[in-house]
Amino acid sequence: MRTSTIATLALTAAALTTTIASAAGFVGNTVAAAPVRNVVGMSQASTMPMLLALPIKVIMCSGAAESPVFVATGLATALATGSTYTIEATLINVTTTRFLIRNTGMSNNGILKVNFGGMTQSMVFDRTQPSPGSAGSLTGQDVAYLGGSGFWNAQAIWSSPIKVGAAAVQNDAYNMLTINFSTCFMAGNFIQFNVDTDKAG
């Protein structure tokens, strides 16, 4: 009986350790109020030049803001390097981009949030609904969480809706996507996700 109890306690402790070791999670997609961006048209045509020109702003737990730049590492891959992190991007196809954010531990500074876009870049982000939405955007995809490690919950925040021509804002395409962490994204942490990316111009 005692041996059985000890074995049960050991298994419970192991399960608890596994849960504590990576409490990372994704709490979904939401929209934040921000000014509208007017564009002439949209299309499903994500390209490497668009990816390389995508602005990034990283807000650190220290309060510092960094703006790393994507550099091509392959025909469909790019890497942005900051003070204590890397952001890898892969064009899965002409309308889907995968991002991998990793804290490399080069310093003891964590990340609070990462903004993608927010200027007049060509690469913008298209939500699942409404569908069809803005002319030319066709089918979109909310941020699809592919996994992560850390003690945080991440949320995808869409802001600055796209207005195509004279049509009303459809609230499907957005100029900026923010990945917000509930607590500091620290050394050894990573998050990977897919999102629909379109061309605005």
PDB file of N, CA, C and O in Angstrom, residues 58-66 82-86 102-113 183-189:
ATOM      1  N   VAL A  58       9.490  46.293 -30.789  1.00  0.00           N
ATOM      2  CA  VAL A  58       9.487  45.400 -29.638  1.00  0.00           C
ATOM      3  C   VAL A  58       9.563  46.235 -28.366  1.00  0.00           C
ATOM      4  O   VAL A  58      10.487  47.035 -28.204  1.00  0.00           O
ATOM      5  N   ILE A  59       8.577  46.070 -27.494  1.00  0.00           N
ATOM      6  CA  ILE A  59       8.553  46.779 -26.214  1.00  0.00           C
ATOM      7  C   ILE A  59       9.074  45.827 -25.145  1.00  0.00           C
ATOM      8  O   ILE A  59       8.485  44.762 -24.903  1.00  0.00           O
ATOM      9  N   MET A  60      10.185  46.214 -24.519  1.00  0.00           N
ATOM     10  CA  MET A  60      10.832  45.381 -23.518  1.00  0.00           C
ATOM     11  C   MET A  60      10.227  45.622 -22.129  1.00  0.00           C
ATOM     12  O   MET A  60       9.594  46.655 -21.874  1.00  0.00           O
ATOM     13  N   CYS A  61      10.434  44.680 -21.229  1.00  0.00           N
ATOM     14  CA  CYS A  61       9.945  44.828 -19.856  1.00  0.00           C
ATOM     15  C   CYS A  61      10.626  45.992 -19.143  1.00  0.00           C
ATOM     16  O   CYS A  61      10.074  46.541 -18.186  1.00  0.00           O
ATOM     17  N   SER A  62      11.794  46.372 -19.607  1.00  0.00           N
ATOM     18  CA  SER A  62      12.512  47.507 -19.024  1.00  0.00           C
ATOM     19  C   SER A  62      11.879  48.839 -19.419  1.00  0.00           C
ATOM     20  O   SER A  62      12.214  49.884 -18.871  1.00  0.00           O
ATOM     21  N   GLY A  63      10.985  48.812 -20.418  1.00  0.00           N
ATOM     22  CA  GLY A  63      10.392  50.024 -20.945  1.00  0.00           C
ATOM     23  C   GLY A  63      11.036  50.481 -22.242  1.00  0.00           C
ATOM     24  O   GLY A  63      10.508  51.354 -22.928  1.00  0.00           O
ATOM     25  N   ALA A  64      12.182  49.902 -22.589  1.00  0.00           N
ATOM     26  CA  ALA A  64      12.867  50.256 -23.832  1.00  0.00           C
ATOM     27  C   ALA A  64      12.070  49.762 -25.037  1.00  0.00           C
ATOM     28  O   ALA A  64      11.355  48.763 -24.968  1.00  0.00           O
ATOM     29  N   ALA A  65      12.194  50.469 -26.162  1.00  0.00           N
ATOM     30  CA  ALA A  65      11.563  50.077 -27.417  1.00  0.00           C
ATOM     31  C   ALA A  65      12.653  49.833 -28.457  1.00  0.00           C
ATOM     32  O   ALA A  65      13.579  50.640 -28.593  1.00  0.00           O
ATOM     33  N   GLU A  66      12.568  48.720 -29.155  1.00  0.00           N
ATOM     34  CA  GLU A  66      13.553  48.379 -30.189  1.00  0.00           C
ATOM     35  C   GLU A  66      12.843  48.179 -31.523  1.00  0.00           C
ATOM     36  O   GLU A  66      11.677  47.780 -31.568  1.00  0.00           O
ATOM     37  N   GLY A  82      17.299  41.245 -32.161  1.00  0.00           N
ATOM     38  CA  GLY A  82      17.288  42.330 -31.193  1.00  0.00           C
ATOM     39  C   GLY A  82      18.298  42.091 -30.095  1.00  0.00           C
ATOM     40  O   GLY A  82      19.147  41.197 -30.188  1.00  0.00           O
ATOM     41  N   SER A  83      18.192  42.861 -29.036  1.00  0.00           N
ATOM     42  CA  SER A  83      19.176  42.805 -27.956  1.00  0.00           C
ATOM     43  C   SER A  83      19.191  41.467 -27.242  1.00  0.00           C
ATOM     44  O   SER A  83      20.243  41.019 -26.765  1.00  0.00           O
ATOM     45  N   THR A  84      18.044  40.803 -27.171  1.00  0.00           N
ATOM     46  CA  THR A  84      17.970  39.540 -26.441  1.00  0.00           C
ATOM     47  C   THR A  84      16.967  38.565 -27.062  1.00  0.00           C
ATOM     48  O   THR A  84      16.464  37.686 -26.392  1.00  0.00           O
ATOM     49  N   TYR A  85      16.708  38.740 -28.361  1.00  0.00           N
ATOM     50  CA  TYR A  85      15.688  37.924 -29.019  1.00  0.00           C
ATOM     51  C   TYR A  85      15.933  37.854 -30.518  1.00  0.00           C
ATOM     52  O   TYR A  85      16.690  38.660 -31.080  1.00  0.00           O
ATOM     53  N   THR A  86      15.277  36.884 -31.144  1.00  0.00           N
ATOM     54  CA  THR A  86      15.223  36.799 -32.599  1.00  0.00           C
ATOM     55  C   THR A  86      13.763  36.631 -33.009  1.00  0.00           C
ATOM     56  O   THR A  86      12.958  36.078 -32.256  1.00  0.00           O
ATOM     57  N   ARG A 102      11.697  34.271 -30.311  1.00  0.00           N
ATOM     58  CA  ARG A 102      12.469  33.500 -29.333  1.00  0.00           C
ATOM     59  C   ARG A 102      13.341  34.444 -28.507  1.00  0.00           C
ATOM     60  O   ARG A 102      14.058  35.280 -29.065  1.00  0.00           O
ATOM     61  N   ASN A 103      13.272  34.333 -27.180  1.00  0.00           N
ATOM     62  CA  ASN A 103      14.166  35.089 -26.313  1.00  0.00           C
ATOM     63  C   ASN A 103      15.449  34.278 -26.160  1.00  0.00           C
ATOM     64  O   ASN A 103      15.437  33.186 -25.603  1.00  0.00           O
ATOM     65  N   THR A 104      16.533  34.811 -26.670  1.00  0.00           N
ATOM     66  CA  THR A 104      17.807  34.082 -26.707  1.00  0.00           C
ATOM     67  C   THR A 104      18.567  34.145 -25.392  1.00  0.00           C
ATOM     68  O   THR A 104      19.564  33.444 -25.221  1.00  0.00           O
ATOM     69  N   GLY A 105      18.124  35.006 -24.471  1.00  0.00           N
ATOM     70  CA  GLY A 105      18.782  35.073 -23.172  1.00  0.00           C
ATOM     71  C   GLY A 105      20.096  35.825 -23.175  1.00  0.00           C
ATOM     72  O   GLY A 105      20.915  35.652 -22.272  1.00  0.00           O
ATOM     73  N   MET A 106      20.312  36.675 -24.163  1.00  0.00           N
ATOM     74  CA  MET A 106      21.556  37.449 -24.217  1.00  0.00           C
ATOM     75  C   MET A 106      21.617  38.495 -23.107  1.00  0.00           C
ATOM     76  O   MET A 106      22.667  39.019 -22.795  1.00  0.00           O
ATOM     77  N   SER A 107      20.446  38.821 -22.533  1.00  0.00           N
ATOM     78  CA  SER A 107      20.402  39.704 -21.376  1.00  0.00           C
ATOM     79  C   SER A 107      19.301  39.188 -20.467  1.00  0.00           C
ATOM     80  O   SER A 107      18.623  38.212 -20.786  1.00  0.00           O
ATOM     81  N   ASN A 108      19.097  39.828 -19.346  1.00  0.00           N
ATOM     82  CA  ASN A 108      18.047  39.395 -18.429  1.00  0.00           C
ATOM     83  C   ASN A 108      16.754  40.164 -18.674  1.00  0.00           C
ATOM     84  O   ASN A 108      15.898  40.232 -17.804  1.00  0.00           O
ATOM     85  N   ASN A 109      16.617  40.754 -19.858  1.00  0.00           N
ATOM     86  CA  ASN A 109      15.462  41.574 -20.178  1.00  0.00           C
ATOM     87  C   ASN A 109      14.413  40.761 -20.922  1.00  0.00           C
ATOM     88  O   ASN A 109      14.737  40.009 -21.837  1.00  0.00           O
ATOM     89  N   GLY A 110      13.160  40.900 -20.511  1.00  0.00           N
ATOM     90  CA  GLY A 110      12.076  40.207 -21.179  1.00  0.00           C
ATOM     91  C   GLY A 110      11.343  41.114 -22.150  1.00  0.00           C
ATOM     92  O   GLY A 110      11.634  42.301 -22.276  1.00  0.00           O
ATOM     93  N   ILE A 111      10.356  40.538 -22.835  1.00  0.00           N
ATOM     94  CA  ILE A 111       9.559  41.257 -23.820  1.00  0.00           C
ATOM     95  C   ILE A 111       8.116  41.349 -23.320  1.00  0.00           C
ATOM     96  O   ILE A 111       7.557  40.367 -22.827  1.00  0.00           O
ATOM     97  N   LEU A 112       7.512  42.532 -23.470  1.00  0.00           N
ATOM     98  CA  LEU A 112       6.098  42.708 -23.134  1.00  0.00           C
ATOM     99  C   LEU A 112       5.203  42.542 -24.347  1.00  0.00           C
ATOM    100  O   LEU A 112       4.139  41.940 -24.268  1.00  0.00           O
ATOM    101  N   LYS A 113       5.625  43.099 -25.494  1.00  0.00           N
ATOM    102  CA  LYS A 113       4.813  42.961 -26.698  1.00  0.00           C
ATOM    103  C   LYS A 113       5.638  43.215 -27.942  1.00  0.00           C
ATOM    104  O   LYS A 113       6.684  43.864 -27.895  1.00  0.00           O
ATOM    105  N   THR A 183       2.770  38.505 -19.070  1.00  0.00           N
ATOM    106  CA  THR A 183       3.906  38.753 -18.188  1.00  0.00           C
ATOM    107  C   THR A 183       5.165  38.633 -19.033  1.00  0.00           C
ATOM    108  O   THR A 183       5.101  38.207 -20.188  1.00  0.00           O
ATOM    109  N   CYS A 184       6.294  39.020 -18.493  1.00  0.00           N
ATOM    110  CA  CYS A 184       7.516  39.101 -19.306  1.00  0.00           C
ATOM    111  C   CYS A 184       7.864  37.783 -20.012  1.00  0.00           C
ATOM    112  O   CYS A 184       7.853  36.710 -19.400  1.00  0.00           O
ATOM    113  N   PHE A 185       8.162  37.908 -21.274  1.00  0.00           N
ATOM    114  CA  PHE A 185       8.590  36.806 -22.149  1.00  0.00           C
ATOM    115  C   PHE A 185      10.109  36.724 -21.997  1.00  0.00           C
ATOM    116  O   PHE A 185      10.835  37.539 -22.531  1.00  0.00           O
ATOM    117  N   MET A 186      10.567  35.723 -21.213  1.00  0.00           N
ATOM    118  CA  MET A 186      11.944  35.728 -20.729  1.00  0.00           C
ATOM    119  C   MET A 186      12.866  34.761 -21.487  1.00  0.00           C
ATOM    120  O   MET A 186      12.457  34.110 -22.444  1.00  0.00           O
ATOM    121  N   ALA A 187      14.102  34.670 -21.019  1.00  0.00           N
ATOM    122  CA  ALA A 187      15.124  33.828 -21.652  1.00  0.00           C
ATOM    123  C   ALA A 187      14.632  32.395 -21.808  1.00  0.00           C
ATOM    124  O   ALA A 187      14.073  31.811 -20.879  1.00  0.00           O
ATOM    125  N   GLY A 188      14.830  31.847 -22.999  1.00  0.00           N
ATOM    126  CA  GLY A 188      14.412  30.487 -23.290  1.00  0.00           C
ATOM    127  C   GLY A 188      12.976  30.368 -23.761  1.00  0.00           C
ATOM    128  O   GLY A 188      12.560  29.316 -24.239  1.00  0.00           O
ATOM    129  N   ASN A 189      12.191  31.423 -23.640  1.00  0.00           N
ATOM    130  CA  ASN A 189      10.798  31.401 -24.081  1.00  0.00           C
ATOM    131  C   ASN A 189      10.716  31.499 -25.607  1.00  0.00           C
ATOM    132  O   ASN A 189      11.589  32.089 -26.250  1.00  0.00           O
TER     133      ASN A 189
END
